[in-house]
CSV table of C-alpha atoms in Angstrom, one decimal:
chain,number,residue,atom,x,y,z
F,556,MET,CA,146.6,142.4,38.6
F,557,THR,CA,146.4,138.6,38.3
F,558,ARG,CA,143.3,136.6,37.5
F,559,ARG,CA,143.3,135.3,41.1
F,560,SER,CA,143.4,138.8,42.6
F,561,ILE,CA,140.6,139.9,40.3
F,562,ALA,CA,138.5,136.9,41.4
F,563,PHE,CA,139.1,137.7,45.0
F,564,LEU,CA,138.2,141.3,44.4
F,565,VAL,CA,134.9,140.3,42.7
F,566,ILE,CA,134.0,137.8,45.5
F,567,GLY,CA,134.9,140.5,48.1
F,568,LEU,CA,132.6,143.0,46.5
F,569,TRP,CA,129.8,140.5,46.2
F,570,ILE,CA,130.1,139.6,49.9
F,571,ALA,CA,130.2,143.3,50.8
F,572,GLY,CA,127.1,143.9,48.7
F,573,MET,CA,125.2,141.0,50.3
F,574,ALA,CA,126.2,142.3,53.7
F,575,LEU,CA,124.8,145.7,52.9
F,576,LEU,CA,121.6,144.1,51.5
F,577,TYR,CA,121.2,142.1,54.7
F,578,ARG,CA,121.8,145.1,56.8
F,579,ARG,CA,119.2,147.1,54.8
F,580,ASN,CA,116.6,144.4,55.1
F,581,GLY,CA,117.4,143.8,58.8
F,582,GLN,CA,116.9,147.4,59.6
F,583,GLN,CA,113.5,147.8,57.8
F,584,SER,CA,110.9,149.7,59.8
F,585,PRO,CA,107.6,148.0,60.6
F,586,GLU,CA,106.0,150.2,58.0
F,587,GLN,CA,108.4,149.1,55.3
F,588,SER,CA,108.0,145.4,56.2
F,589,LEU,CA,104.2,145.9,56.2
F,590,ALA,CA,104.3,147.6,52.8
F,591,GLU,CA,106.3,144.6,51.3
F,592,ALA,CA,103.8,142.2,52.8
F,593,GLY,CA,100.9,144.2,51.5
F,594,MET,CA,102.2,144.0,47.9
F,595,ARG,CA,102.3,140.2,48.2
F,596,VAL,CA,98.6,139.9,49.1
F,597,ALA,CA,96.9,137.9,46.5
F,598,PRO,CA,93.1,138.1,45.7
F,599,GLY,CA,91.0,135.1,46.5
F,600,THR,CA,87.7,133.9,48.1
F,601,TYR,CA,87.4,131.0,50.5
F,602,TYR,CA,84.2,129.3,51.8
F,603,TYR,CA,83.7,127.8,55.3
F,604,ARG,CA,81.4,125.4,57.0
F,605,VAL,CA,80.3,126.7,60.4
F,606,ASP,CA,79.8,124.0,63.1
F,607,GLN,CA,78.6,124.0,66.6
F,608,SER,CA,79.5,120.9,68.7
F,609,GLY,CA,80.3,119.0,65.5
F,610,LYS,CA,77.0,119.8,63.7
F,611,GLN,CA,76.8,122.2,60.8
F,612,ILE,CA,74.8,125.3,61.8
F,613,GLY,CA,75.8,127.7,59.0
F,614,ALA,CA,78.2,128.8,56.3
F,615,GLY,CA,80.5,131.7,55.6
F,616,SER,CA,82.9,133.3,53.1
F,617,SER,CA,86.0,135.4,53.3
F,618,ALA,CA,87.3,137.3,50.3
F,619,LEU,CA,90.3,139.5,49.6
F,620,ASP,CA,90.3,141.8,46.5
F,621,THR,CA,93.2,144.0,45.4
F,622,SER,CA,93.7,147.1,43.3
F,623,THR,CA,96.6,149.3,42.7
F,624,ALA,CA,95.7,151.4,45.8
F,625,LEU,CA,93.5,149.2,48.0
F,626,ILE,CA,93.0,145.8,49.6
F,627,VAL,CA,89.4,145.1,50.4
F,628,ALA,CA,88.3,142.3,52.7
F,629,THR,CA,84.7,141.1,52.6
F,630,ASP,CA,83.4,138.6,55.1
F,631,PHE,CA,79.9,137.0,55.3
F,632,VAL,CA,78.4,134.5,57.7
F,633,ARG,CA,74.9,133.1,58.0
F,634,ALA,CA,74.1,130.7,60.8
F,635,ALA,CA,71.5,129.4,63.3
F,636,VAL,CA,73.3,129.2,66.7
F,637,THR,CA,71.8,127.2,69.6
F,638,ALA,CA,71.9,128.8,73.1
F,639,GLN,CA,70.4,126.6,75.8
F,640,ARG,CA,67.0,125.7,74.3
F,641,ASP,CA,66.7,128.5,71.8
F,642,THR,CA,68.0,128.8,68.3
F,643,PHE,CA,69.0,132.2,66.9
F,644,ARG,CA,69.3,132.8,63.1
F,645,PHE,CA,71.4,135.7,62.0
F,646,GLN,CA,73.6,136.9,59.2
F,647,ALA,CA,76.5,139.3,59.3
F,648,ARG,CA,78.5,141.0,56.6
F,649,SER,CA,81.6,143.2,56.9
F,650,GLU,CA,83.8,145.0,54.5
F,651,SER,CA,87.1,146.5,55.6
F,652,ARG,CA,89.5,148.5,53.4
F,653,TYR,CA,93.3,148.8,53.7
F,654,SER,CA,96.1,150.5,51.7
F,655,ARG,CA,98.4,148.4,49.7
F,656,GLY,CA,100.8,148.7,52.6
F,657,LEU,CA,98.1,147.1,54.9
F,658,GLY,CA,97.3,150.3,56.6
F,659,PHE,CA,93.7,150.2,57.9
F,660,ARG,CA,91.3,152.8,56.5
F,661,ASP,CA,87.7,152.0,57.3
F,662,PHE,CA,85.1,149.3,57.7
F,663,ILE,CA,81.4,148.7,57.8
F,664,MET,CA,79.6,145.8,59.4
F,665,LYS,CA,75.9,144.9,59.4
F,666,VAL,CA,74.2,142.3,61.6
F,667,GLU,CA,70.5,141.2,61.4
F,668,GLY,CA,68.2,138.3,62.1
F,669,ASP,CA,66.9,137.0,65.5
F,670,VAL,CA,69.3,139.3,67.3
F,671,PRO,CA,69.1,143.1,67.8
F,672,ALA,CA,70.1,144.5,64.4
F,673,PHE,CA,72.9,147.0,64.2
F,674,LEU,CA,75.3,148.6,61.7
F,675,LEU,CA,78.8,149.6,62.6
F,676,ARG,CA,81.0,152.1,60.7
F,677,GLY,CA,84.6,152.6,61.7
F,678,VAL,CA,87.0,155.2,60.2
F,679,LEU,CA,90.7,155.6,61.2
F,680,GLN,CA,91.7,159.2,61.4
F,681,GLY,CA,95.1,160.9,61.9
F,682,GLU,CA,98.6,159.6,61.5
F,683,GLY,CA,101.4,158.1,63.5
F,684,SER,CA,100.8,158.1,67.3
F,685,LYS,CA,97.9,160.5,67.0
F,686,ARG,CA,95.5,158.2,65.3
F,687,THR,CA,91.9,157.7,66.5
F,688,MET,CA,89.1,155.4,65.5
F,689,GLU,CA,85.7,157.0,65.0
F,690,LEU,CA,83.1,154.3,65.5
F,691,THR,CA,79.4,154.9,64.7
F,692,THR,CA,76.6,152.5,65.7
F,693,GLU,CA,73.3,152.6,64.0
F,694,THR,CA,70.3,150.6,65.3
F,695,PRO,CA,66.6,150.7,64.1
F,696,ASN,CA,64.4,153.4,65.5
F,697,LYS,CA,67.3,155.1,67.3
F,698,HIS,CA,69.7,158.0,66.7
F,699,PRO,CA,73.2,156.9,65.6
F,700,THR,CA,75.8,157.0,68.4
F,701,THR,CA,79.5,157.9,67.8
F,702,GLN,CA,82.5,157.2,70.0
F,703,THR,CA,86.1,158.0,69.4
F,704,PHE,CA,89.1,156.2,70.9
F,705,ASP,CA,92.9,156.3,70.5
F,706,VAL,CA,94.6,153.7,68.4
F,707,ALA,CA,98.3,153.1,68.8
F,708,ASP,CA,98.9,149.8,66.9
F,709,LEU,CA,98.2,148.4,63.4
F,710,VAL,CA,94.5,147.7,63.1
F,711,PHE,CA,92.9,144.7,61.4
F,712,MET,CA,89.6,142.9,61.3
F,713,PRO,CA,89.9,139.3,62.8
F,714,THR,CA,90.0,137.5,59.5
F,715,VAL,CA,92.8,139.7,58.1
F,716,ALA,CA,95.0,139.9,61.2
F,717,PRO,CA,97.0,136.7,60.4
F,718,VAL,CA,97.9,138.1,56.9
F,719,PRO,CA,100.8,140.4,57.9
F,720,LEU,CA,102.2,137.8,60.2
F,721,MET,CA,102.2,135.0,57.6
F,722,LEU,CA,103.5,137.3,54.8
F,723,GLY,CA,106.5,138.2,56.9
F,724,LYS,CA,110.0,136.8,56.4
F,725,SER,CA,109.7,133.8,58.7
F,726,HIS,CA,107.2,131.1,59.6
F,727,LYS,CA,109.3,129.7,62.4
F,728,PRO,CA,107.7,128.8,65.7
F,729,GLY,CA,107.9,131.7,68.0
F,730,THR,CA,107.6,134.4,65.3
F,731,ALA,CA,105.2,137.0,66.6
F,732,LEU,CA,103.5,140.3,65.7
F,733,THR,CA,101.6,142.7,67.8
F,734,VAL,CA,98.5,144.2,66.2
F,735,GLY,CA,95.3,146.0,67.1
F,736,MET,CA,92.3,143.8,66.4
F,737,PHE,CA,88.8,145.1,66.2
F,738,ASP,CA,86.4,143.2,68.4
F,739,PRO,CA,82.8,143.5,67.3
F,740,LEU,CA,81.4,142.3,70.6
F,741,SER,CA,83.1,144.9,72.8
F,742,ARG,CA,83.2,147.4,69.9
F,743,SER,CA,86.8,148.3,70.6
F,744,VAL,CA,90.3,147.6,69.4
F,745,LYS,CA,92.2,145.1,71.4
F,746,LYS,CA,96.0,144.8,71.5
F,747,VAL,CA,96.9,141.2,70.5
F,748,ARG,CA,100.2,139.5,70.1
F,749,LEU,CA,99.9,136.9,67.4
F,750,ARG,CA,102.3,134.0,67.6
F,751,ILE,CA,103.2,131.1,65.3
F,752,HIS,CA,103.5,127.8,67.0
F,753,GLN,CA,103.7,124.7,64.7
F,754,ASP,CA,102.7,123.7,61.2
F,755,SER,CA,100.7,120.8,59.9
F,756,LEU,CA,99.1,119.5,56.7
F,757,PHE,CA,95.4,119.8,56.0
F,758,THR,CA,93.2,118.1,53.4
F,759,VAL,CA,90.8,120.7,52.0
F,760,THR,CA,87.9,120.2,49.7
F,761,ASP,CA,88.1,122.6,46.8
F,762,SER,CA,85.3,121.3,44.5
F,763,ALA,CA,82.1,119.2,45.1
F,764,ALA,CA,79.7,117.0,43.2
F,765,LEU,CA,76.0,116.3,43.9
F,766,ASP,CA,75.3,112.8,45.2
F,767,SER,CA,72.1,111.7,43.5
F,768,ALA,CA,71.4,109.1,46.3
F,769,THR,CA,71.4,111.5,49.2
F,770,GLY,CA,70.7,114.8,47.4
F,771,ARG,CA,73.7,116.4,49.1
F,772,TRP,CA,77.0,117.8,47.9
F,773,VAL,CA,80.1,115.6,48.5
F,774,PRO,CA,83.8,116.2,47.9
F,775,ALA,CA,84.9,115.9,44.3
F,776,HIS,CA,88.5,117.0,44.6
F,777,GLN,CA,90.7,117.7,47.6
F,778,ASP,CA,94.0,119.4,48.0
F,779,THR,CA,96.7,119.4,50.6
F,780,VAL,CA,97.4,122.7,52.3
F,781,ARG,CA,100.1,123.5,54.9
F,782,GLY,CA,98.8,125.5,57.8
F,783,TRP,CA,100.4,127.2,60.8
F,784,PHE,CA,98.8,127.3,64.3
F,785,ILE,CA,98.4,130.9,65.4
F,786,THR,CA,97.3,132.1,68.8
F,787,GLY,CA,96.9,135.4,70.5
F,788,ASP,CA,97.6,136.4,74.1
F,789,VAL,CA,93.9,137.1,74.6
F,790,PRO,CA,91.2,134.6,73.5
F,791,THR,CA,90.1,136.4,70.3
F,792,LEU,CA,91.8,134.3,67.7
F,793,VAL,CA,92.9,130.7,67.7
F,794,ALA,CA,93.3,129.5,64.2
F,795,TRP,CA,95.3,127.6,61.6
F,796,ALA,CA,96.3,129.8,58.6
F,797,ASP,CA,98.0,129.0,55.3
F,798,GLU,CA,101.2,130.6,54.1
F,799,SER,CA,99.3,133.7,52.8
F,800,GLY,CA,97.5,134.2,56.2
F,801,ARG,CA,94.1,133.0,55.1
F,802,ILE,CA,92.3,130.9,57.7
F,803,ILE,CA,92.0,127.1,57.2
F,804,GLN,CA,90.3,126.3,60.5
F,805,ALA,CA,89.4,128.2,63.6
F,806,SER,CA,87.5,127.4,66.8
F,807,GLU,CA,86.6,128.8,70.2
F,808,ALA,CA,85.9,127.3,73.6
F,809,GLY,CA,82.1,127.6,73.3
F,810,GLY,CA,82.0,124.8,70.7
F,811,LEU,CA,81.8,127.0,67.5
F,812,SER,CA,84.3,126.3,64.7
F,813,ILE,CA,84.8,127.0,61.0
F,814,SER,CA,86.6,124.9,58.4
F,815,ARG,CA,87.5,125.7,54.8
F,816,THR,CA,85.6,123.8,52.1
F,817,SER,CA,83.9,124.3,48.8
F,818,PHE,CA,81.0,126.7,48.3
F,819,GLU,CA,78.5,123.8,47.7
F,820,ILE,CA,79.4,121.9,50.8
F,821,ALA,CA,79.3,125.1,52.9
F,822,PHE,CA,76.3,127.0,51.6
F,823,GLU,CA,74.2,124.6,49.5
F,824,ASN,CA,74.2,121.7,52.0
F,825,TRP,CA,73.3,123.9,54.8
F,826,ARG,CA,70.5,125.5,52.7
F,827,LEU,CA,69.1,122.0,52.0
F,828,ASP,CA,69.3,121.1,55.6
F,829,GLN,CA,67.5,124.2,56.6
F,830,ALA,CA,64.8,123.7,54.0
F,831,SER,CA,64.3,120.1,55.2
F,832,ALA,CA,64.1,121.2,58.9
F,833,ASP,CA,61.5,123.9,58.0
F,834,SER,CA,59.4,121.4,56.1
F,835,ALA,CA,59.5,119.0,59.1
F,836,LYS,CA,58.4,121.7,61.5
F,837,LYS,CA,55.5,122.7,59.2
F,838,ALA,CA,54.4,119.1,58.9
F,839,ALA,CA,54.5,118.6,62.7
F,840,ALA,CA,52.7,121.8,63.5
F,841,PRO,CA,49.1,120.7,62.7
F,842,LYS,CA,49.6,117.5,64.7
F,843,ALA,CA,50.7,119.5,67.7
F,844,ARG,CA,47.6,121.7,67.5
F,845,THR,CA,45.3,118.7,67.1
F,846,LYS,CA,46.8,117.0,70.1
F,847,ARG,CA,46.3,120.2,72.3
F,848,ARG,CA,42.6,120.2,71.4
């Protein structure tokens, strides 16, 4: 056998091996693809400024933590939302758990403030096409209520839903993934087809410094992050997410929006604004009572 024939043989075997590898990857089941995506999930916490009609009304955080067996997503938001002439202060916290293959396990969500307080617990039971979600609602001074409904798709909380899409093999416009997304308002799982549209660059503040003149936190360092515009076929999620599926910006038609920033600009500035507003109200209250007399 000549050197040339040996070279052709090696090249032929290499091409055949690559073809088999391509075929194997191309025929991966959704579960296998999801398991690969889950192993690429990296822990991290991001902070968000919450705005209503361009004005900051709150702050939030979204964290992913990983272990050898679990992925835990923890979300927190504290805000004062204006509706007509009233302002409602509330805070909500949720924790959802997934296997390392991004298989949903359970979640707990607690909401309290100037809204009717409630606590939700959701547990996924069964396997394959026979899965069900057992959802328990607890409210003060009432007996807990439990409902069970069938779940046919992959299930995610809203902030985690873009993760399996963005950790897939392609970020090309038109790439889509159908998931089941839990909707806290209707307390049900909605089938949503997430789709990537286009990408863009964002400037995100990742650290802040205190401005002695204004007493507020201002950007100290900013970084450039590439984001992809994601929509669903129902209006539950319209957002820009980074390559790991973590939200950069999101908004809804009612004027509420969130944007990623540093902890100080998100939480500390809003706390200072709230303290200033409360002080102004207390100072104005005696004048109002004197005027009524």
